Amino acid sequence: MTEILIHQDAGVMTLTINRVDKKNSITAAMYAAMANALAAAAHDAAVKAVVIQGHETIFSAGNDIADFLKAPPTTQDTPVFRFLYGISAFAKPIVAAVCGPAVGVGTTLLLHCDLVYAGDNAAFSMPFVNLGLCPEAASSLLVPQLLGYHRAAEALLLGEPFSAETALEMGLVNRIVPPSEASALAHQQARKLASKPLSSVMETKRLMKKSSASAVTERIGYESASFGRMLQEPAAKEAFTAFMQKRKPDFVNL
Ligand code: COA
């Protein structure tokens, strides 16, 4: 599918989110394509590292809101949750290049990448509360671990956006570069990883994640049950309808 471009070269599989006219928001079909690509990469001995990138002006505006309104994902086997389980348990290294806005899952998927290179125009946000929703991708577990509770509360309870510099200081990003250089740097690092013994890279990743792996999987399950339920409640319906109608949501009576 052309909204997720899949390219493979020199041991590196690249997934490019390619729906710029809709700010790289991700539909169920795009989640399915990414989940399938990761599943294929896991079993393909020729793939030793994965790069995830968007466009120089936009990484991703998160879930496609129209899609969520039409067909809210309510079960664990839906493409969005298949993707989240897949990326969180992916055993080979993942490198991300992030430029422009990274909203919702655009930010939370980075928690499951091993290296993250950001353009200086990157802007991160997890505005789930502002949408009548709750965190996903185990961000309710991993963001407090990364930032400490109070800074996590600013990011997740207030849904406040933060810059590439703040993300670097938080430890969510490895390095900031001009947007035109982010993809090349991510690929350079992925090729470096691909040149190392795969079994050693995978075992090192597995050991680094050992203490959190089952907690992450369990949290994705809890979150997705809540997220699926909340998607069908009045606050989320109001937030999504307001976005489509290009107006501010009104939560006063909700
Ligand atoms: N789902 C569906 N469509 C989206 C979208 C999303 N998450 N984000 C943007 N779009 C669409 C807009 O509806 C618009 O479509 P149109 O041209 O047919 O009207 C187009 O992409 C451009 O978006 P626009 O908001 O005009 O771009 P912008 O440059 O002013 O702002 C963002 C970019 C990313 C800051 C803004 O689009 C945004 O905040 N998006 C919503 C993000 C969000 O809440 N995601 C979480 C979902 S759980």
mmCIF file of C-alpha atoms and ligand atoms in Angstrom:
data_model
loop_
_atom_site.group_PDB
_atom_site.id
_atom_site.type_symbol
_atom_site.label_atom_id
_atom_site.label_comp_id
_atom_site.label_asym_id
_atom_site.label_seq_id
_atom_site.Cartn_x
_atom_site.Cartn_y
_atom_site.Cartn_z
ATOM 1 C CA MET A 1 0.000 0.000 0.000
ATOM 2 C CA THR A 2 1.340 3.433 -0.909
ATOM 3 C CA GLU A 3 0.380 5.100 2.387
ATOM 4 C CA ILE A 4 2.967 2.887 4.086
ATOM 5 C CA LEU A 5 6.019 2.580 1.857
ATOM 6 C CA ILE A 6 8.131 -0.487 2.578
ATOM 7 C CA HIS A 7 11.690 -0.610 1.336
ATOM 8 C CA GLN A 8 14.446 -3.090 2.085
ATOM 9 C CA ASP A 9 18.150 -2.530 1.516
ATOM 10 C CA ALA A 10 21.417 -3.705 3.095
ATOM 11 C CA GLY A 11 19.729 -5.447 6.027
ATOM 12 C CA VAL A 12 17.451 -2.498 6.825
ATOM 13 C CA MET A 13 13.682 -2.443 6.313
ATOM 14 C CA THR A 14 12.282 1.103 6.100
ATOM 15 C CA LEU A 15 8.633 1.873 6.840
ATOM 16 C CA THR A 16 7.671 5.338 5.614
ATOM 17 C CA ILE A 17 4.345 6.831 6.695
ATOM 18 C CA ASN A 18 3.264 8.513 3.480
ATOM 19 C CA ARG A 19 -0.083 10.287 3.819
ATOM 20 C CA VAL A 20 1.092 13.857 4.003
ATOM 21 C CA ASP A 21 -2.202 15.428 2.817
ATOM 22 C CA LYS A 22 -3.824 14.030 5.997
ATOM 23 C CA LYS A 23 -0.760 14.832 8.116
ATOM 24 C CA ASN A 24 0.303 11.176 8.105
ATOM 25 C CA SER A 25 -2.634 10.230 10.324
ATOM 26 C CA ILE A 26 -2.828 6.454 10.491
ATOM 27 C CA THR A 27 -5.847 4.453 9.319
ATOM 28 C CA ALA A 28 -6.682 0.861 10.240
ATOM 29 C CA ALA A 29 -5.317 -0.260 6.855
ATOM 30 C CA MET A 30 -2.027 1.555 7.558
ATOM 31 C CA TYR A 31 -1.753 -0.040 11.013
ATOM 32 C CA ALA A 32 -2.368 -3.423 9.408
ATOM 33 C CA ALA A 33 0.341 -2.767 6.809
ATOM 34 C CA MET A 34 2.855 -1.792 9.505
ATOM 35 C CA ALA A 35 1.917 -4.723 11.760
ATOM 36 C CA ASN A 36 2.291 -7.131 8.822
ATOM 37 C CA ALA A 37 5.636 -5.593 7.792
ATOM 38 C CA LEU A 38 7.013 -5.943 11.333
ATOM 39 C CA ALA A 39 5.781 -9.545 11.533
ATOM 40 C CA ALA A 40 7.484 -10.292 8.198
ATOM 41 C CA ALA A 41 10.681 -8.505 9.304
ATOM 42 C CA ALA A 42 10.774 -10.541 12.509
ATOM 43 C CA HIS A 43 10.960 -13.776 10.493
ATOM 44 C CA ASP A 44 13.145 -12.542 7.617
ATOM 45 C CA ALA A 45 16.807 -13.279 8.309
ATOM 46 C CA ALA A 46 17.744 -10.619 5.742
ATOM 47 C CA VAL A 47 16.219 -7.879 7.935
ATOM 48 C CA LYS A 48 18.512 -6.889 10.778
ATOM 49 C CA ALA A 49 17.093 -3.473 11.668
ATOM 50 C CA VAL A 50 13.999 -1.401 10.916
ATOM 51 C CA VAL A 51 13.690 2.345 10.299
ATOM 52 C CA ILE A 52 10.358 4.116 10.860
ATOM 53 C CA GLN A 53 10.013 7.585 9.389
ATOM 54 C CA GLY A 54 7.464 10.071 8.126
ATOM 55 C CA HIS A 55 8.027 13.206 6.069
ATOM 56 C CA GLU A 56 10.403 16.108 6.768
ATOM 57 C CA THR A 57 7.382 18.263 7.714
ATOM 58 C CA ILE A 58 5.201 15.742 9.576
ATOM 59 C CA PHE A 59 5.908 12.488 11.387
ATOM 60 C CA SER A 60 2.296 11.594 12.216
ATOM 61 C CA ALA A 61 -0.897 13.268 13.466
ATOM 62 C CA GLY A 62 -1.726 9.992 15.218
ATOM 63 C CA ASN A 63 -4.790 7.877 14.720
ATOM 64 C CA ASP A 64 -7.008 8.817 11.797
ATOM 65 C CA ILE A 65 -9.908 10.450 13.595
ATOM 66 C CA ALA A 66 -12.473 9.872 10.841
ATOM 67 C CA ASP A 67 -11.538 6.190 10.822
ATOM 68 C CA PHE A 68 -11.925 5.950 14.604
ATOM 69 C CA LEU A 69 -15.346 7.591 14.421
ATOM 70 C CA LYS A 70 -16.483 5.199 11.701
ATOM 71 C CA ALA A 71 -15.027 1.977 13.095
ATOM 72 C CA PRO A 72 -13.709 2.287 16.668
ATOM 73 C CA PRO A 73 -11.239 -0.524 17.417
ATOM 74 C CA THR A 74 -12.793 -2.346 20.335
ATOM 75 C CA THR A 75 -10.964 -5.666 20.338
ATOM 76 C CA GLN A 76 -7.329 -6.648 20.811
ATOM 77 C CA ASP A 77 -7.069 -8.208 17.340
ATOM 78 C CA THR A 78 -7.816 -4.929 15.509
ATOM 79 C CA PRO A 79 -4.959 -3.486 13.406
ATOM 80 C CA VAL A 80 -4.034 -0.674 15.830
ATOM 81 C CA PHE A 81 -3.581 -3.042 18.760
ATOM 82 C CA ARG A 82 -1.872 -5.652 16.557
ATOM 83 C CA PHE A 83 0.624 -2.927 15.600
ATOM 84 C CA LEU A 84 1.161 -1.846 19.218
ATOM 85 C CA TYR A 85 1.732 -5.406 20.442
ATOM 86 C CA GLY A 86 3.988 -6.013 17.425
ATOM 87 C CA ILE A 87 6.222 -2.969 17.825
ATOM 88 C CA SER A 88 6.475 -3.298 21.617
ATOM 89 C CA ALA A 89 7.658 -6.902 21.383
ATOM 90 C CA PHE A 90 9.754 -6.515 18.216
ATOM 91 C CA ALA A 91 13.045 -8.291 18.875
ATOM 92 C CA LYS A 92 15.281 -6.564 16.300
ATOM 93 C CA PRO A 93 16.356 -2.928 16.661
ATOM 94 C CA ILE A 94 14.109 -0.095 15.471
ATOM 95 C CA VAL A 95 15.424 3.367 14.604
ATOM 96 C CA ALA A 96 13.052 6.312 14.148
ATOM 97 C CA ALA A 97 13.499 9.572 12.232
ATOM 98 C CA VAL A 98 10.964 12.127 13.512
ATOM 99 C CA CYS A 99 10.369 15.537 11.966
ATOM 100 C CA GLY A 100 7.425 17.897 12.465
ATOM 101 C CA PRO A 101 4.433 17.043 14.675
ATOM 102 C CA ALA A 102 4.342 13.614 16.321
ATOM 103 C CA VAL A 103 0.881 13.432 17.901
ATOM 104 C CA GLY A 104 -0.588 10.613 20.004
ATOM 105 C CA VAL A 105 0.689 7.304 18.709
ATOM 106 C CA GLY A 106 3.184 9.383 16.689
ATOM 107 C CA THR A 107 4.903 10.009 20.027
ATOM 108 C CA THR A 108 4.024 6.827 21.923
ATOM 109 C CA LEU A 109 5.367 4.475 19.239
ATOM 110 C CA LEU A 110 8.782 6.081 19.849
ATOM 111 C CA LEU A 111 8.797 4.548 23.328
ATOM 112 C CA HIS A 112 9.293 1.216 21.536
ATOM 113 C CA CYS A 113 12.068 2.385 19.210
ATOM 114 C CA ASP A 114 15.678 1.813 20.252
ATOM 115 C CA LEU A 115 17.154 4.961 18.712
ATOM 116 C CA VAL A 116 15.260 8.160 17.875
ATOM 117 C CA TYR A 117 16.661 10.989 15.739
ATOM 118 C CA ALA A 118 14.593 14.160 15.598
ATOM 119 C CA GLY A 119 14.518 17.063 13.216
ATOM 120 C CA ASP A 120 14.721 20.415 15.025
ATOM 121 C CA ASN A 121 11.118 20.998 13.863
ATOM 122 C CA ALA A 122 9.819 17.948 15.764
ATOM 123 C CA ALA A 123 6.929 18.637 18.171
ATOM 124 C CA PHE A 124 5.688 15.868 20.436
ATOM 125 C CA SER A 125 2.294 15.519 22.116
ATOM 126 C CA MET A 126 0.082 12.898 23.744
ATOM 127 C CA PRO A 127 -3.277 14.727 23.882
ATOM 128 C CA PHE A 128 -5.388 11.689 24.813
ATOM 129 C CA VAL A 129 -7.170 13.471 27.675
ATOM 130 C CA ASN A 130 -8.088 16.356 25.360
ATOM 131 C CA LEU A 131 -9.772 13.795 23.102
ATOM 132 C CA GLY A 132 -11.781 12.062 25.821
ATOM 133 C CA LEU A 133 -9.391 9.105 25.667
ATOM 134 C CA CYS A 134 -6.637 7.548 27.767
ATOM 135 C CA PRO A 135 -3.004 6.681 27.015
ATOM 136 C CA GLU A 136 -2.084 3.766 24.736
ATOM 137 C CA ALA A 137 1.063 1.872 23.670
ATOM 138 C CA ALA A 138 1.957 1.355 27.365
ATOM 139 C CA SER A 139 2.631 5.092 27.600
ATOM 140 C CA SER A 140 0.817 5.180 30.974
ATOM 141 C CA LEU A 141 3.619 2.937 32.252
ATOM 142 C CA LEU A 142 6.634 4.065 30.213
ATOM 143 C CA VAL A 143 6.174 7.860 30.268
ATOM 144 C CA PRO A 144 6.152 8.093 34.103
ATOM 145 C CA GLN A 145 9.167 5.734 34.145
ATOM 146 C CA LEU A 146 10.996 7.978 31.678
ATOM 147 C CA LEU A 147 10.010 11.407 33.013
ATOM 148 C CA GLY A 148 9.022 10.902 36.634
ATOM 149 C CA TYR A 149 5.388 11.226 37.689
ATOM 150 C CA HIS A 150 4.965 14.996 37.684
ATOM 151 C CA ARG A 151 6.468 15.689 34.275
ATOM 152 C CA ALA A 152 4.510 12.697 32.951
ATOM 153 C CA ALA A 153 1.355 14.322 34.344
ATOM 154 C CA GLU A 154 2.078 17.492 32.340
ATOM 155 C CA ALA A 155 2.474 15.399 29.212
ATOM 156 C CA LEU A 156 -0.435 12.988 29.807
ATOM 157 C CA LEU A 157 -2.978 14.775 32.058
ATOM 158 C CA LEU A 158 -2.602 18.214 30.486
ATOM 159 C CA GLY A 159 -1.643 16.810 27.101
ATOM 160 C CA GLU A 160 0.907 19.614 26.738
ATOM 161 C CA PRO A 161 3.113 19.492 23.662
ATOM 162 C CA PHE A 162 6.898 19.557 23.989
ATOM 163 C CA SER A 163 9.758 20.426 21.670
ATOM 164 C CA ALA A 164 12.620 18.389 20.277
ATOM 165 C CA GLU A 165 14.971 20.010 22.843
ATOM 166 C CA THR A 166 12.676 18.939 25.706
ATOM 167 C CA ALA A 167 12.392 15.426 24.242
ATOM 168 C CA LEU A 168 16.202 15.262 24.080
ATOM 169 C CA GLU A 169 16.487 16.385 27.687
ATOM 170 C CA MET A 170 13.803 13.823 28.711
ATOM 171 C CA GLY A 171 15.731 11.021 27.014
ATOM 172 C CA LEU A 172 13.032 10.267 24.409
ATOM 173 C CA VAL A 173 15.315 11.401 21.582
ATOM 174 C CA ASN A 174 18.986 10.592 20.968
ATOM 175 C CA ARG A 175 19.985 13.570 18.839
ATOM 176 C CA ILE A 176 18.513 16.622 17.086
ATOM 177 C CA VAL A 177 19.527 17.422 13.536
ATOM 178 C CA PRO A 178 18.184 19.600 10.694
ATOM 179 C CA PRO A 179 15.020 17.912 9.307
ATOM 180 C CA SER A 180 16.730 17.248 5.974
ATOM 181 C CA GLU A 181 19.329 15.085 7.791
ATOM 182 C CA ALA A 182 17.120 13.002 10.119
ATOM 183 C CA SER A 183 16.326 10.179 7.691
ATOM 184 C CA ALA A 184 19.953 9.851 6.534
ATOM 185 C CA LEU A 185 21.188 9.723 10.143
ATOM 186 C CA ALA A 186 18.569 7.115 11.116
ATOM 187 C CA HIS A 187 19.597 4.966 8.134
ATOM 188 C CA GLN A 188 23.290 5.405 8.901
ATOM 189 C CA GLN A 189 22.704 4.166 12.467
ATOM 190 C CA ALA A 190 20.446 1.331 11.274
ATOM 191 C CA ARG A 191 23.122 0.186 8.818
ATOM 192 C CA LYS A 192 25.648 0.258 11.668
ATOM 193 C CA LEU A 193 23.328 -1.972 13.723
ATOM 194 C CA ALA A 194 22.791 -4.248 10.701
ATOM 195 C CA SER A 195 26.546 -4.756 10.350
ATOM 196 C CA LYS A 196 26.831 -6.176 13.888
ATOM 197 C CA PRO A 197 26.118 -9.825 14.863
ATOM 198 C CA LEU A 198 22.304 -9.993 14.888
ATOM 199 C CA SER A 199 22.126 -12.557 17.693
ATOM 200 C CA SER A 200 24.194 -10.282 19.921
ATOM 201 C CA VAL A 201 22.122 -7.191 19.099
ATOM 202 C CA MET A 202 18.858 -9.068 19.721
ATOM 203 C CA GLU A 203 20.037 -10.627 22.973
ATOM 204 C CA THR A 204 21.248 -7.233 24.234
ATOM 205 C CA LYS A 205 17.883 -5.650 23.403
ATOM 206 C CA ARG A 206 16.040 -8.555 25.037
ATOM 207 C CA LEU A 207 18.106 -8.272 28.220
ATOM 208 C CA MET A 208 17.686 -4.471 28.410
ATOM 209 C CA LYS A 209 13.910 -4.911 28.137
ATOM 210 C CA LYS A 210 13.611 -8.047 30.265
ATOM 211 C CA SER A 211 12.393 -6.375 33.429
ATOM 212 C CA SER A 212 9.683 -4.391 31.624
ATOM 213 C CA ALA A 213 8.600 -6.684 28.755
ATOM 214 C CA SER A 214 5.705 -8.503 30.406
ATOM 215 C CA ALA A 215 4.536 -5.349 32.213
ATOM 216 C CA VAL A 216 4.442 -3.521 28.857
ATOM 217 C CA THR A 217 2.364 -6.243 27.197
ATOM 218 C CA GLU A 218 0.003 -6.359 30.165
ATOM 219 C CA ARG A 219 -0.360 -2.549 30.192
ATOM 220 C CA ILE A 220 -1.152 -2.435 26.463
ATOM 221 C CA GLY A 221 -3.965 -4.874 27.213
ATOM 222 C CA TYR A 222 -5.398 -2.756 30.054
ATOM 223 C CA GLU A 223 -5.051 0.467 28.107
ATOM 224 C CA SER A 224 -6.602 -0.908 24.943
ATOM 225 C CA ALA A 225 -9.658 -2.172 26.854
ATOM 226 C CA SER A 226 -10.152 1.329 28.329
ATOM 227 C CA PHE A 227 -9.280 3.098 25.060
ATOM 228 C CA GLY A 228 -11.743 0.987 23.058
ATOM 229 C CA ARG A 229 -14.510 1.666 25.591
ATOM 230 C CA MET A 230 -13.768 5.397 25.851
ATOM 231 C CA LEU A 231 -13.774 5.787 22.071
ATOM 232 C CA GLN A 232 -17.477 5.030 22.145
ATOM 233 C CA GLU A 233 -18.318 7.413 24.978
ATOM 234 C CA PRO A 234 -19.700 10.954 24.549
ATOM 235 C CA ALA A 235 -16.458 12.857 25.329
ATOM 236 C CA ALA A 236 -14.465 11.175 22.551
ATOM 237 C CA LYS A 237 -17.380 11.451 20.120
ATOM 238 C CA GLU A 238 -17.599 15.195 20.876
ATOM 239 C CA ALA A 239 -13.807 15.662 20.512
ATOM 240 C CA PHE A 240 -13.652 13.791 17.227
ATOM 241 C CA THR A 241 -16.757 15.434 15.768
ATOM 242 C CA ALA A 242 -15.380 18.851 16.774
ATOM 243 C CA PHE A 243 -12.071 18.076 15.034
ATOM 244 C CA MET A 244 -13.857 17.043 11.836
ATOM 245 C CA GLN A 245 -16.038 20.170 12.030
ATOM 246 C CA LYS A 246 -12.945 22.332 12.693
ATOM 247 C CA ARG A 247 -14.279 23.726 15.983
ATOM 248 C CA LYS A 248 -13.264 23.526 19.646
ATOM 249 C CA PRO A 249 -14.806 20.597 21.568
ATOM 250 C CA ASP A 250 -17.354 21.408 24.289
ATOM 251 C CA PHE A 251 -16.967 19.074 27.285
ATOM 252 C CA VAL A 252 -19.001 21.242 29.705
ATOM 253 C CA ASN A 253 -21.854 18.777 30.146
ATOM 254 C CA LEU A 254 -19.760 15.632 29.793
HETATM 255 N N1 COA B 1 -7.121 12.215 11.609
HETATM 256 C C1 COA B 1 -7.747 12.486 10.454
HETATM 257 N N2 COA B 1 -7.441 13.574 9.690
HETATM 258 C C2 COA B 1 -6.472 14.383 10.133
HETATM 259 C C3 COA B 1 -5.788 14.151 11.347
HETATM 260 C C4 COA B 1 -6.147 13.008 12.106
HETATM 261 N N3 COA B 1 -5.532 12.689 13.239
HETATM 262 N N4 COA B 1 -4.874 15.136 11.527
HETATM 263 C C5 COA B 1 -4.997 15.959 10.469
HETATM 264 N N5 COA B 1 -5.940 15.510 9.621
HETATM 265 C C6 COA B 1 -6.400 16.102 8.356
HETATM 266 C C7 COA B 1 -7.238 17.357 8.613
HETATM 267 O O1 COA B 1 -8.601 16.990 8.843
HETATM 268 C C8 COA B 1 -7.039 18.096 7.314
HETATM 269 O O2 COA B 1 -7.851 17.500 6.329
HETATM 270 P P1 COA B 1 -8.588 18.412 5.206
HETATM 271 O O3 COA B 1 -7.442 19.044 4.443
HETATM 272 O O4 COA B 1 -9.366 17.421 4.409
HETATM 273 O O5 COA B 1 -9.403 19.419 5.977
HETATM 274 C C9 COA B 1 -5.583 17.782 6.952
HETATM 275 O O6 COA B 1 -5.239 16.584 7.642
HETATM 276 C C10 COA B 1 -4.620 18.853 7.371
HETATM 277 O O7 COA B 1 -4.744 19.052 8.777
HETATM 278 P P2 COA B 1 -4.668 20.476 9.475
HETATM 279 O O8 COA B 1 -5.179 20.328 10.878
HETATM 280 O O9 COA B 1 -5.312 21.494 8.601
HETATM 281 O O10 COA B 1 -3.077 20.719 9.474
HETATM 282 P P3 COA B 1 -2.236 21.701 10.406
HETATM 283 O O11 COA B 1 -0.894 21.778 9.774
HETATM 284 O O12 COA B 1 -2.981 22.963 10.681
HETATM 285 O O13 COA B 1 -2.109 20.914 11.802
HETATM 286 C C11 COA B 1 -1.730 18.984 13.197
HETATM 287 C C12 COA B 1 -1.385 19.692 11.878
HETATM 288 C C13 COA B 1 -1.071 17.616 13.187
HETATM 289 C C14 COA B 1 -1.169 19.807 14.371
HETATM 290 C C15 COA B 1 -3.264 18.885 13.333
HETATM 291 O O14 COA B 1 -3.773 18.368 12.132
HETATM 292 C C16 COA B 1 -3.778 18.045 14.470
HETATM 293 O O15 COA B 1 -3.690 18.434 15.632
HETATM 294 N N6 COA B 1 -4.348 16.859 14.134
HETATM 295 C C17 COA B 1 -5.064 16.053 15.084
HETATM 296 C C18 COA B 1 -4.111 15.286 15.922
HETATM 297 C C19 COA B 1 -4.782 14.423 16.945
HETATM 298 O O16 COA B 1 -5.548 14.857 17.762
HETATM 299 N N7 COA B 1 -4.396 13.122 16.906
HETATM 300 C C20 COA B 1 -4.709 12.161 17.891
HETATM 301 C C21 COA B 1 -5.708 11.157 17.420
HETATM 302 S S1 COA B 1 -5.998 9.904 18.682
#
